[in-house]
Coordinates of C-alpha atoms and ligand atoms in Angstrom, one line a residue:
X20 CA 85.5 76.5 -5.7
X21 CA 87.4 76.2 -2.4
X22 CA 88.1 72.7 -1.0
X23 CA 85.7 73.1 1.9
X24 CA 82.8 74.0 -0.3
X25 CA 83.7 71.2 -2.7
X26 CA 83.8 68.7 0.1
X27 CA 80.3 69.9 1.2
X28 CA 79.0 69.5 -2.3
X29 CA 80.3 66.0 -2.5
X30 CA 78.9 65.1 0.8
X31 CA 75.5 66.5 -0.2
X32 CA 75.6 64.5 -3.5
X33 CA 76.4 61.3 -1.5
X34 CA 73.6 61.8 0.9
X35 CA 71.1 62.7 -1.9
X36 CA 72.0 59.6 -3.9
X37 CA 71.7 57.4 -0.9
X38 CA 68.3 58.8 -0.1
X39 CA 67.2 58.1 -3.7
X40 CA 68.5 54.5 -3.4
X41 CA 66.7 54.1 0.0
X42 CA 63.6 55.7 -1.5
X43 CA 63.6 53.3 -4.4
X44 CA 63.9 50.2 -2.2
X45 CA 61.5 51.1 0.6
X46 CA 57.9 49.8 -0.1
X47 CA 55.3 52.5 -0.9
X48 CA 52.3 53.4 1.2
X49 CA 49.6 50.9 0.5
X50 CA 46.7 51.7 -1.8
X51 CA 43.4 51.0 -0.2
X52 CA 41.2 48.1 -1.5
X53 CA 43.5 46.5 -4.1
X54 CA 40.7 44.0 -4.9
X55 CA 38.6 46.9 -6.1
X56 CA 41.2 47.9 -8.7
X57 CA 42.0 46.6 -12.2
X58 CA 44.6 44.0 -11.6
X59 CA 46.3 40.9 -12.9
X60 CA 46.7 38.0 -10.5
X61 CA 50.1 36.6 -10.3
X62 CA 48.9 33.6 -8.2
X63 CA 49.7 30.1 -9.4
X64 CA 52.9 28.1 -10.1
X65 CA 56.2 29.9 -9.5
X66 CA 59.6 28.3 -10.3
X67 CA 61.9 28.1 -7.2
X68 CA 65.4 27.5 -6.2
X69 CA 66.2 26.6 -2.6
X70 CA 69.3 28.5 -1.6
X71 CA 70.4 27.9 2.0
X72 CA 73.9 29.4 1.4
X73 CA 72.5 32.4 -0.5
X74 CA 74.7 31.4 -3.4
X75 CA 72.2 33.3 -5.6
X76 CA 73.0 36.5 -3.8
X77 CA 76.6 36.5 -2.6
X78 CA 79.8 35.4 -4.4
X79 CA 82.4 33.3 -2.7
X80 CA 83.9 36.5 -1.2
X81 CA 80.4 37.1 0.4
X82 CA 79.8 40.2 -1.7
X83 CA 76.5 40.8 -3.5
X84 CA 77.3 39.7 -7.0
X85 CA 76.0 41.1 -10.3
X86 CA 75.1 37.8 -11.8
X87 CA 72.7 36.8 -9.0
X88 CA 69.7 34.6 -9.5
X89 CA 67.6 37.8 -9.9
X90 CA 69.0 38.0 -13.5
X91 CA 67.2 34.8 -14.4
X92 CA 69.9 34.2 -17.0
X93 CA 69.5 31.6 -19.8
X94 CA 72.4 29.8 -21.4
X95 CA 72.8 31.0 -24.9
X96 CA 75.7 28.7 -25.9
X97 CA 76.7 25.3 -24.5
X98 CA 80.1 26.7 -23.6
X99 CA 78.4 29.3 -21.3
X100 CA 78.7 28.5 -17.6
X101 CA 75.5 29.4 -15.7
X102 CA 75.1 27.2 -12.6
X103 CA 71.3 27.9 -12.0
X104 CA 68.1 27.9 -14.0
X105 CA 64.5 28.6 -13.2
X106 CA 62.8 27.3 -16.3
X107 CA 62.7 23.6 -15.5
X108 CA 63.3 24.0 -11.7
X109 CA 60.9 22.9 -9.0
X110 CA 57.7 24.9 -8.5
X111 CA 55.7 26.1 -5.5
X112 CA 52.1 27.3 -5.5
X113 CA 51.7 31.0 -4.6
X114 CA 50.1 32.0 -2.3
X115 CA 51.4 29.2 0.0
X116 CA 54.2 28.6 2.5
X117 CA 56.9 26.2 1.3
X118 CA 56.9 24.1 4.5
X119 CA 53.5 22.5 3.9
X120 CA 54.0 22.1 0.2
X121 CA 57.2 20.0 0.2
X122 CA 58.3 17.7 3.1
X123 CA 61.9 18.5 2.3
X124 CA 61.1 22.1 3.2
X125 CA 59.1 21.3 6.4
X126 CA 61.7 22.6 8.8
X127 CA 63.6 24.7 6.2
X128 CA 64.6 28.3 7.4
X129 CA 66.6 30.1 4.8
X130 CA 66.3 31.7 1.4
X131 CA 64.1 30.4 -1.5
X132 CA 64.1 32.2 -4.8
X133 CA 60.8 32.5 -6.7
X134 CA 60.5 33.3 -10.4
X135 CA 57.4 34.0 -12.5
X136 CA 57.1 34.8 -16.2
X137 CA 54.0 36.8 -17.3
X138 CA 52.8 38.7 -20.3
X139 CA 51.6 42.3 -20.1
X140 CA 49.8 44.5 -22.6
X141 CA 51.4 47.5 -21.2
X142 CA 49.3 50.7 -21.5
X143 CA 51.2 54.0 -22.1
X144 CA 49.2 56.2 -19.7
X145 CA 49.0 53.7 -16.8
X146 CA 51.0 53.1 -13.7
X147 CA 51.7 49.6 -12.4
X148 CA 52.0 48.6 -8.8
X149 CA 53.3 45.1 -7.7
X150 CA 51.6 44.1 -4.5
X151 CA 52.4 41.2 -2.2
X152 CA 49.8 40.3 0.4
X153 CA 52.7 39.0 2.6
X154 CA 56.1 37.3 2.3
X155 CA 57.5 35.7 5.5
X156 CA 59.9 37.2 6.5
X157 CA 62.2 39.2 4.3
X158 CA 61.6 39.9 0.7
X159 CA 63.8 41.3 -2.1
X160 CA 61.9 41.9 -5.3
X161 CA 63.3 42.2 -8.9
X162 CA 61.4 42.9 -12.1
X163 CA 63.1 42.0 -15.4
X164 CA 66.5 41.7 -13.6
X165 CA 66.3 44.9 -11.8
X166 CA 65.8 45.4 -8.1
X167 CA 62.5 47.2 -7.2
X168 CA 62.7 47.0 -3.5
X169 CA 62.7 45.0 -0.3
X170 CA 60.3 44.5 2.6
X171 CA 60.7 43.1 6.2
X172 CA 57.7 41.6 8.2
X173 CA 55.9 38.4 7.5
X174 CA 52.2 39.4 7.9
X175 CA 51.5 42.7 6.1
X176 CA 51.2 43.7 2.5
X177 CA 53.7 45.8 0.6
X178 CA 53.8 47.4 -2.9
X179 CA 56.4 48.7 -5.4
X180 CA 55.8 50.9 -8.4
X181 CA 57.2 48.9 -11.3
X182 CA 55.9 50.9 -14.2
X183 CA 59.5 51.8 -15.4
X184 CA 60.7 48.2 -15.1
X185 CA 57.9 46.6 -17.1
X186 CA 57.9 46.0 -20.8
X187 CA 55.0 45.5 -23.2
X188 CA 55.0 41.7 -23.8
X189 CA 57.1 39.2 -21.8
X190 CA 58.2 40.1 -18.3
X191 CA 59.5 38.2 -15.3
X192 CA 59.6 38.7 -11.5
X193 CA 62.2 37.2 -9.1
X194 CA 61.7 37.2 -5.3
X195 CA 64.3 36.4 -2.7
X196 CA 62.2 35.1 0.3
X197 CA 64.0 34.5 3.5
X198 CA 62.4 33.2 6.7
X199 CA 65.4 33.0 8.9
X200 CA 64.5 34.1 12.5
X201 CA 66.8 36.9 13.8
X202 CA 67.0 38.4 17.3
X203 CA 66.3 41.9 16.1
X204 CA 63.1 41.0 14.3
X205 CA 59.3 41.3 15.0
X206 CA 58.7 38.6 16.1
X207 CA 62.1 37.6 17.4
X208 CA 63.6 34.1 17.4
X209 CA 61.3 32.3 19.9
X210 CA 57.6 31.9 19.0
X211 CA 55.1 29.2 19.7
X212 CA 54.0 28.9 16.0
X213 CA 55.5 27.4 12.9
X214 CA 57.8 29.6 10.9
X215 CA 56.0 29.1 7.6
X216 CA 58.2 30.8 5.0
X217 CA 57.6 32.1 1.5
X218 CA 55.0 34.1 -0.5
X219 CA 52.2 33.2 1.7
X220 CA 49.5 35.5 0.4
X221 CA 48.2 36.6 -3.0
X222 CA 50.3 38.7 -5.5
X223 CA 48.8 41.2 -7.9
X224 CA 49.9 43.6 -10.5
X225 CA 47.6 46.6 -10.2
X226 CA 47.0 48.9 -13.1
X227 CA 46.3 52.6 -12.2
X228 CA 45.9 55.9 -14.0
X229 CA 48.7 58.3 -13.6
X230 CA 46.5 60.1 -11.2
X231 CA 44.3 57.9 -9.1
X232 CA 42.4 57.4 -5.8
X233 CA 45.1 55.9 -3.6
X234 CA 43.5 55.8 -0.1
X235 CA 40.4 56.5 1.9
X236 CA 38.9 56.1 5.4
X237 CA 35.2 56.2 6.4
X238 CA 34.1 56.1 10.0
X239 CA 30.6 56.5 11.6
X240 CA 29.9 58.5 14.6
X241 CA 26.6 58.9 16.5
X242 CA 27.2 62.6 17.1
X243 CA 24.7 65.1 15.8
X244 CA 22.2 62.4 14.9
X245 CA 24.7 60.3 13.0
X246 CA 27.6 61.3 10.7
X247 CA 29.8 59.4 8.3
X248 CA 33.1 61.2 8.2
X249 CA 36.6 60.5 6.9
X250 CA 39.0 61.4 4.1
X251 CA 40.2 60.3 0.7
X252 CA 43.5 60.8 -1.1
X253 CA 44.3 61.2 -4.7
X254 CA 47.9 60.7 -5.8
X255 CA 49.6 61.8 -9.0
X256 CA 49.8 65.0 -11.0
X257 CA 46.4 66.7 -11.3
X258 CA 45.2 69.1 -14.0
X259 CA 43.5 72.4 -13.1
X260 CA 39.9 71.1 -13.2
X261 CA 40.2 67.8 -11.4
X262 CA 40.1 68.9 -7.8
X263 CA 37.1 66.9 -6.6
X264 CA 36.1 63.3 -6.1
X265 CA 32.7 61.7 -5.7
X266 CA 31.6 59.6 -2.7
X267 CA 28.3 57.7 -3.2
X268 CA 26.4 55.3 -1.0
X269 CA 23.3 54.6 -3.1
X270 CA 21.4 52.7 -0.4
X271 CA 21.6 55.8 1.8
X272 CA 20.8 58.1 -1.0
X273 CA 24.0 59.7 -0.3
X274 CA 26.1 61.4 -2.9
X275 CA 28.7 63.9 -1.9
X276 CA 31.4 65.8 -3.9
X277 CA 34.7 66.0 -1.9
X278 CA 37.0 68.9 -2.6
X279 CA 40.7 68.0 -2.8
X280 CA 43.4 70.2 -1.3
X281 CA 46.7 70.9 -3.0
X282 CA 48.1 67.6 -1.7
X283 CA 45.2 65.6 -3.2
X284 CA 43.5 65.0 0.2
X285 CA 39.8 65.6 0.8
X286 CA 38.0 65.5 4.1
X287 CA 34.2 64.9 4.5
X288 CA 31.6 64.8 7.2
X289 CA 28.1 63.8 6.0
X290 CA 24.9 63.5 8.1
X291 CA 23.8 59.9 7.7
X292 CA 21.7 57.3 9.5
X293 CA 22.9 54.0 8.3
X294 CA 21.7 50.6 9.8
X295 CA 24.6 50.0 12.3
X296 CA 26.8 47.0 11.8
X297 CA 26.7 44.4 14.5
X298 CA 27.4 40.6 14.9
X299 CA 23.7 39.8 14.8
X300 CA 23.1 42.0 11.8
X301 CA 26.4 42.7 9.9
X302 CA 25.0 45.3 7.5
X303 CA 27.5 46.3 4.8
X304 CA 26.9 49.2 2.3
X305 CA 28.2 49.4 -1.2
X306 CA 30.4 52.5 -1.2
X307 CA 31.6 53.9 -4.5
X308 CA 34.4 56.5 -4.6
X309 CA 35.1 57.9 -8.1
X310 CA 37.8 60.2 -9.4
X311 CA 37.9 61.3 -13.0
X312 CA 35.3 58.7 -13.9
X313 CA 37.3 55.8 -12.4
X314 CA 35.2 54.2 -9.6
X315 CA 36.6 52.1 -6.7
X316 CA 33.9 50.0 -5.0
X317 CA 34.1 48.7 -1.4
X318 CA 31.7 47.1 1.1
X319 CA 31.8 49.0 4.4
X320 CA 29.9 48.6 7.7
X321 CA 29.2 51.5 10.0
X322 CA 29.3 51.1 13.7
X323 CA 31.0 52.7 16.7
X324 CA 32.8 51.2 19.7
X325 CA 33.8 52.7 23.0
X326 CA 34.6 51.8 26.6
X327 CA 32.7 53.1 29.6
X328 CA 34.1 52.0 33.0
X329 CA 34.3 48.3 32.9
X330 CA 31.9 48.0 29.8
X331 CA 32.7 47.7 26.1
X332 CA 29.9 49.4 24.2
X333 CA 29.1 48.5 20.6
X334 CA 26.8 51.2 19.1
X335 CA 26.1 52.4 22.6
X336 CA 25.0 49.0 24.0
X337 CA 27.2 47.0 26.5
X338 CA 28.5 43.8 24.8
X339 CA 30.0 40.6 26.1
X340 CA 32.6 39.2 23.6
X341 CA 32.2 35.4 23.2
X342 CA 35.4 34.8 21.4
X343 CA 38.0 32.2 20.4
X344 CA 41.7 32.7 19.5
X345 CA 42.8 31.7 16.0
X346 CA 46.1 31.2 14.4
X347 CA 46.4 31.7 10.6
X348 CA 46.6 28.0 9.8
X349 CA 44.7 26.2 7.1
X350 CA 41.5 24.4 8.3
X351 CA 42.6 21.4 6.1
X352 CA 45.5 20.7 8.5
X353 CA 48.9 22.6 8.3
X354 CA 50.2 25.5 6.3
X355 CA 49.2 29.1 6.2
X356 CA 45.6 30.0 5.5
X357 CA 45.1 32.7 3.0
X358 CA 41.9 32.3 0.9
X359 CA 38.3 33.2 1.2
X360 CA 37.4 29.6 1.6
X361 CA 39.9 29.2 4.5
X362 CA 38.4 32.3 6.2
X363 CA 34.8 31.0 5.7
X364 CA 35.7 27.7 7.3
X365 CA 37.6 29.1 10.2
X366 CA 35.1 31.8 11.0
X367 CA 32.3 29.3 10.4
X368 CA 33.8 27.0 13.0
X369 CA 33.9 30.1 15.4
X370 CA 30.2 30.9 14.7
X371 CA 29.3 27.2 15.4
X372 CA 30.7 27.8 18.9
X373 CA 28.3 30.7 19.2
X374 CA 31.1 33.2 19.1
X375 CA 30.5 36.9 18.2
X376 CA 34.3 37.6 18.5
X377 CA 37.7 36.3 17.3
X378 CA 41.2 37.0 18.4
X379 CA 43.3 36.8 15.3
X380 CA 46.6 35.9 17.0
X381 CA 49.5 36.8 16.9
X382 CA 50.0 38.8 13.8
X383 CA 47.7 40.6 11.2
X384 CA 45.8 37.8 9.4
X385 CA 45.2 37.8 5.6
X386 CA 42.8 40.3 4.2
X387 CA 40.2 37.6 3.2
X388 CA 39.8 36.8 7.0
X389 CA 39.0 40.3 8.0
X390 CA 36.7 40.9 5.1
X391 CA 34.9 37.6 5.9
X392 CA 34.5 38.8 9.5
X393 CA 32.8 41.9 8.2
X394 CA 30.4 39.7 6.1
X395 CA 29.8 37.0 8.8
X396 CA 29.4 39.4 11.8
X397 CA 32.3 38.5 14.0
X398 CA 34.1 41.3 15.9
X399 CA 37.9 41.1 15.6
X400 CA 41.0 41.6 17.8
X401 CA 43.9 42.3 15.4
X402 CA 47.5 42.1 16.6
X403 CA 51.0 42.8 15.6
X404 CA 53.7 40.1 16.5
X405 CA 55.3 42.1 19.4
X406 CA 55.5 38.7 21.1
X407 CA 57.6 37.7 24.1
X408 CA 61.2 38.7 24.3
X409 CA 61.5 41.5 21.7
X410 CA 64.6 43.7 21.7
X411 CA 62.8 46.5 23.4
X412 CA 65.9 48.8 23.8
X413 CA 66.5 48.9 20.1
X414 CA 65.3 51.9 18.1
X415 CA 65.6 49.8 14.9
X416 CA 63.4 47.1 16.3
X417 CA 60.9 49.7 17.5
X418 CA 60.8 51.1 13.9
X419 CA 59.9 47.5 12.6
X420 CA 57.1 47.2 15.1
X421 CA 55.7 50.6 14.2
X422 CA 55.9 49.9 10.5
X423 CA 54.0 46.6 10.9
X424 CA 51.4 48.6 13.1
X425 CA 51.1 51.2 10.3
X426 CA 50.7 48.5 7.6
X427 CA 48.0 46.6 9.6
X428 CA 46.0 49.8 10.3
X429 CA 46.4 51.2 6.8
X430 CA 45.2 47.9 5.2
X431 CA 42.2 47.3 7.6
X432 CA 41.0 50.7 8.7
X433 CA 37.7 50.4 6.9
X434 CA 36.7 47.0 8.3
X435 CA 33.8 47.4 10.7
X436 CA 34.6 43.9 12.3
X437 CA 37.9 45.1 13.8
X438 CA 37.3 46.8 17.1
X439 CA 40.6 46.3 18.9
X440 CA 44.2 46.8 17.8
X441 CA 46.6 44.7 20.0
X442 CA 50.2 45.9 20.3
X443 CA 51.7 43.0 22.2
X444 CA 51.5 39.5 23.6
X445 CA 53.0 38.3 26.9
X446 CA 55.9 40.8 26.9
X447 CA 58.0 40.8 30.0
X448 CA 57.3 43.8 32.2
X449 CA 60.3 46.2 32.5
X450 CA 61.1 49.9 31.8
X451 CA 62.4 49.5 28.2
X452 CA 59.3 47.4 27.3
X453 CA 56.9 49.9 28.8
X454 CA 58.5 52.8 26.9
X455 CA 58.4 50.8 23.7
X456 CA 54.7 49.8 24.0
X457 CA 53.6 53.3 25.1
X458 CA 55.1 54.6 21.9
X459 CA 53.2 52.0 19.9
X460 CA 50.0 52.9 21.7
X461 CA 50.5 56.6 20.9
X462 CA 51.2 55.8 17.2
X463 CA 48.1 53.5 17.1
X464 CA 45.8 56.2 18.4
X465 CA 47.3 58.8 16.0
X466 CA 46.6 56.5 13.1
X467 CA 43.1 55.4 14.2
X468 CA 41.2 57.2 17.0
X469 CA 38.0 55.1 16.2
X470 CA 39.1 51.8 17.7
X471 CA 40.2 50.5 21.1
X472 CA 43.7 49.6 22.0
X473 CA 44.6 46.4 23.9
X474 CA 47.4 43.9 24.5
X475 CA 47.6 40.4 26.1
X476 CA 49.4 40.6 29.4
X477 CA 50.7 38.2 32.0
X478 CA 49.2 38.2 35.5
X479 CA 50.5 36.7 38.8
X480 CA 49.2 35.1 42.0
X481 CA 48.8 37.0 45.2
X482 CA 48.6 34.1 47.6
X483 CA 45.9 31.4 47.7
X484 CA 43.4 31.8 44.9
X485 CA 44.2 35.5 44.5
X486 CA 45.2 36.8 41.0
X487 CA 46.4 40.3 40.2
X488 CA 46.0 42.5 37.2
X489 CA 48.7 44.9 37.9
X490 CA 50.9 45.2 34.8
X491 CA 51.8 48.9 34.5
X492 CA 51.2 48.7 30.8
X493 CA 47.5 48.1 31.5
X494 CA 47.2 51.8 32.4
X495 CA 47.9 52.6 28.7
X496 CA 45.3 50.5 27.0
X497 CA 41.4 50.8 26.7
X498 CA 40.8 47.0 27.2
X499 CA 43.1 44.8 29.3
X500 CA 43.9 41.3 27.8
X501 CA 45.1 38.8 30.3
X502 CA 46.6 35.3 29.5
X503 CA 46.2 32.9 32.4
X504 CA 46.5 29.1 32.2
X505 CA 45.1 27.9 35.5
X506 CA 45.1 24.1 35.6
X507 CA 47.6 23.7 32.8
X508 CA 50.6 25.9 33.5
X509 CA 50.3 25.6 37.2
X510 CA 47.7 24.8 39.9
X511 CA 45.1 22.0 39.7
X512 CA 42.0 22.5 37.6
X513 CA 39.7 22.2 40.5
X514 CA 41.4 25.2 42.2
X515 CA 40.6 27.5 39.2
X516 CA 37.0 28.0 40.0
X517 CA 38.0 29.5 43.4
X518 CA 40.3 32.2 41.8
X519 CA 39.5 35.7 42.7
X520 CA 40.7 38.5 40.4
X521 CA 41.9 41.9 41.6
X522 CA 42.4 44.6 39.0
X523 CA 44.1 47.9 39.8
X524 CA 42.2 49.4 36.8
X525 CA 38.6 50.3 36.3
X526 CA 38.7 48.9 32.7
X527 CA 37.1 46.0 30.7
X528 CA 39.1 42.8 30.9
X529 CA 39.2 40.1 28.2
X530 CA 40.6 36.7 29.2
X531 CA 42.7 36.5 26.0
X532 CA 44.1 33.0 26.7
X533 CA 43.4 30.1 28.8
X534 CA 43.2 26.4 27.9
X535 CA 44.8 23.0 27.9
X536 CA 46.2 20.5 25.5
X537 CA 44.5 17.3 24.3
X538 CA 45.0 14.8 21.5
X539 CA 41.7 14.4 19.8
X540 CA 40.3 10.9 20.6
X541 CA 42.6 10.4 23.6
X542 CA 40.6 9.7 26.8
X543 CA 41.5 8.4 30.2
X544 CA 39.8 7.3 33.4
X545 CA 42.1 9.8 35.2
X546 CA 40.7 13.3 34.6
X547 CA 44.2 14.6 35.5
X548 CA 46.1 12.7 32.7
X549 CA 47.6 15.3 30.5
X550 CA 46.7 15.5 26.8
X551 CA 43.4 13.7 27.2
X552 CA 40.1 15.2 26.1
X553 CA 38.6 14.7 29.5
X554 CA 41.5 16.7 31.2
X555 CA 41.1 19.5 28.7
X556 CA 37.3 19.5 29.3
X557 CA 37.9 19.6 33.1
X558 CA 40.3 22.6 32.8
X559 CA 37.6 24.4 30.7
X560 CA 34.9 23.6 33.2
X561 CA 36.7 25.1 36.2
X562 CA 38.1 28.0 34.3
X563 CA 34.6 28.9 33.0
X564 CA 33.3 28.7 36.6
X565 CA 36.0 31.1 37.6
X566 CA 34.9 33.5 34.8
X567 CA 31.4 33.5 36.1
X568 CA 32.7 35.3 39.1
X569 CA 35.1 37.7 37.4
X570 CA 33.2 41.1 37.6
X571 CA 35.3 43.1 35.2
X572 CA 35.3 40.4 32.6
X573 CA 33.8 41.6 29.2
X574 CA 35.2 38.9 26.9
X575 CA 36.9 35.5 26.5
X576 CA 39.1 34.2 23.7
X577 CA 40.2 30.8 24.9
X578 CA 43.4 29.4 23.4
X579 CA 42.6 28.1 20.7
X580 CA 40.2 27.2 17.9
X581 CA 42.3 24.3 16.3
X582 CA 45.5 22.5 16.9
X583 CA 48.4 24.3 15.2
X584 CA 52.0 23.5 14.2
X585 CA 54.6 24.5 16.7
X586 CA 58.4 23.7 16.8
X587 CA 58.1 23.9 20.6
X588 CA 55.8 20.8 20.9
X589 CA 57.8 17.7 19.9
X590 CA 56.3 15.2 22.4
X591 CA 56.1 11.9 20.2
X592 CA 52.6 10.3 20.0
X593 CA 50.8 13.3 21.7
X594 CA 52.2 16.4 20.1
X595 CA 54.5 15.5 17.1
X596 CA 55.1 19.2 16.6
X597 CA 51.4 20.2 17.1
X598 CA 50.3 22.5 19.8
X599 CA 47.2 20.5 21.0
X600 CA 45.3 23.3 22.8
X601 CA 42.8 23.4 19.9
X602 CA 39.1 22.7 20.7
X603 CA 39.3 21.1 17.3
X604 CA 41.9 18.7 16.0
X605 CA 44.0 19.8 13.1
X606 CA 41.4 18.1 10.8
X607 CA 38.6 20.1 12.4
X608 CA 37.2 17.3 14.6
X609 CA 35.6 18.5 17.9
X610 CA 37.1 17.6 21.3
X611 CA 34.9 17.3 24.5
X612 CA 36.0 20.8 25.6
X613 CA 34.4 22.3 22.5
X614 CA 31.0 21.3 23.9
X615 CA 31.9 22.7 27.4
X616 CA 32.6 26.1 25.9
X617 CA 29.6 26.0 23.5
X618 CA 27.2 25.4 26.5
X619 CA 28.8 28.2 28.4
X620 CA 28.5 30.6 25.5
X621 CA 24.8 29.7 24.9
X622 CA 24.2 30.4 28.6
X623 CA 26.2 33.7 28.4
X624 CA 24.3 34.9 25.3
X625 CA 21.0 34.2 27.0
X626 CA 22.0 36.1 30.1
X627 CA 23.2 39.1 28.1
X628 CA 19.9 39.0 26.1
X629 CA 18.0 39.2 29.5
X630 CA 20.4 42.0 30.5
X631 CA 21.9 40.0 33.4
X632 CA 25.4 39.1 32.5
X633 CA 27.1 42.4 32.7
X634 CA 25.7 43.5 36.0
X635 CA 28.1 41.8 38.4
Ligands
GCU712 C1 51.1 31.6 25.4 C2 51.2 32.2 24.1 C3 50.7 31.4 22.9 C4 51.0 29.9 23.1 C5 50.3 29.5 24.3 C6 50.7 28.1 24.7 O1 50.2 32.2 26.1 O2 50.6 33.5 24.0 O3 51.2 31.9 21.7 O4 50.8 29.2 22.0 O5 50.7 30.3 25.5 O6 51.6 27.9 25.5 O7 50.1 27.1 24.0

């Protein structure tokens, strides 16, 4: 073989082996509805080692070393030198951020190693997928001392096939979780929320057949009298006979055989007249999709959403979105929310405000939250953390944003409650940002043509009382979100009522943020005194009067349901690292402004009922 050809062969082998390594470490595409699969929960107590110098990953020459903590070594002889051990180390509860579980970790940003032992009765003909609901922010995962993969992004699930790493009997998992903020991340280094680190959502070991139903999507359209259409995907080797799957919705007397193509994908479009999902009647159907006798069950609502001029239509009817913004923070104070109970409480508080809509800011919330919104009848704005000053010129950063968008849409595409995908919040308007966001919108529409696209944008004043909606990005979205803090970040509360809004676009507008800070229980005779409940109520009063005269307005999500932790809010005695713009204190106690908004929503709901509110 001549030297040129030999060099080419070597180059090919290098590239091929690199791709194999990359392929092994990249997370897999998500399976749909993990709760509906046979699985072992790995929630509970995990041993941890706090490792600010990443001593468990790099040796003193700063090279990744072979005896890292992922080996979970045990001293076999007293003469053996091992300078770490998981067995009797401290523990943390998973799911759960480390900041709110241990005061010594409240401000901690760095690496924490997690370790979990578990027994498995490994089945020969099964595959095993290890799924994390989320790890903030970077995760490297090892099973029985071998790396299975890594993931970046703090608010979306990821999975690895660990079949070949598991043994029958005793196994262990080690996770390197690192929540350090870096300039080239999504979000970047500056946010107005607490950087809760760790394995913040549930962990499952999912057992699958070698060939299994991996994914599916069902959407309703009113066309031709009503159609449920979509697709399903079977992964794995298929025998000659097994080229169909069964879709069944018993309550609709619907049973349909779906033919699979050579790639295991099957499309369907079935005439159907389901009761349409809506906030006042959140009807969900039991859907069963089975393949080779293995059934996957889901609860899915059918509805359709569209925009027409300045109106948002749900099931063909104009709707006004009485909403509230929510951070994913525990209703019992601080720390990441993650459970059904957390979701039920937070959404119950929203319902108590007479909301029919929630903005789940500023990142995809946990799966329990969106499933609970389906059950409780709350429409949802779901968002990726393309927040403030992202590195918009970076291709690598764009890829991170797009991956989080894909993971959010893949996970929640069957949730009727979600009507809006938001691709950004308050991003500075310039050429690179517009290009970046236009790409994201294009990607979102490719992934899901059934939902509306939005983003929260800044606005600016045009002289006395004039406010302009003229962000060039607004031309790309279906619904324009605007954040405007009249009476808090500028101007006096009494001037807000007189604001007049001008939009360059004939599109629905959602006031995605307004509000003011108040320490619950703090009052003053002076309504202009900051951080008093009466000042917050005054700001709400005048902003809501402004909204009464805002013709293109079709929704509001005031900032924010409850006080939340923020490293940007240190003011002693009033903030103490809480952002106090909640209508509820961090313990869920109502502030005066809560009642101001509730009264306005009750009035709004009545107007819409009488068909008045959307006429302006
Ligand atoms: C911004 C931002 C929020 C932030 C809020 C505030 O609009 O979108 O994330 O918390 O204002 O200043 O409280």
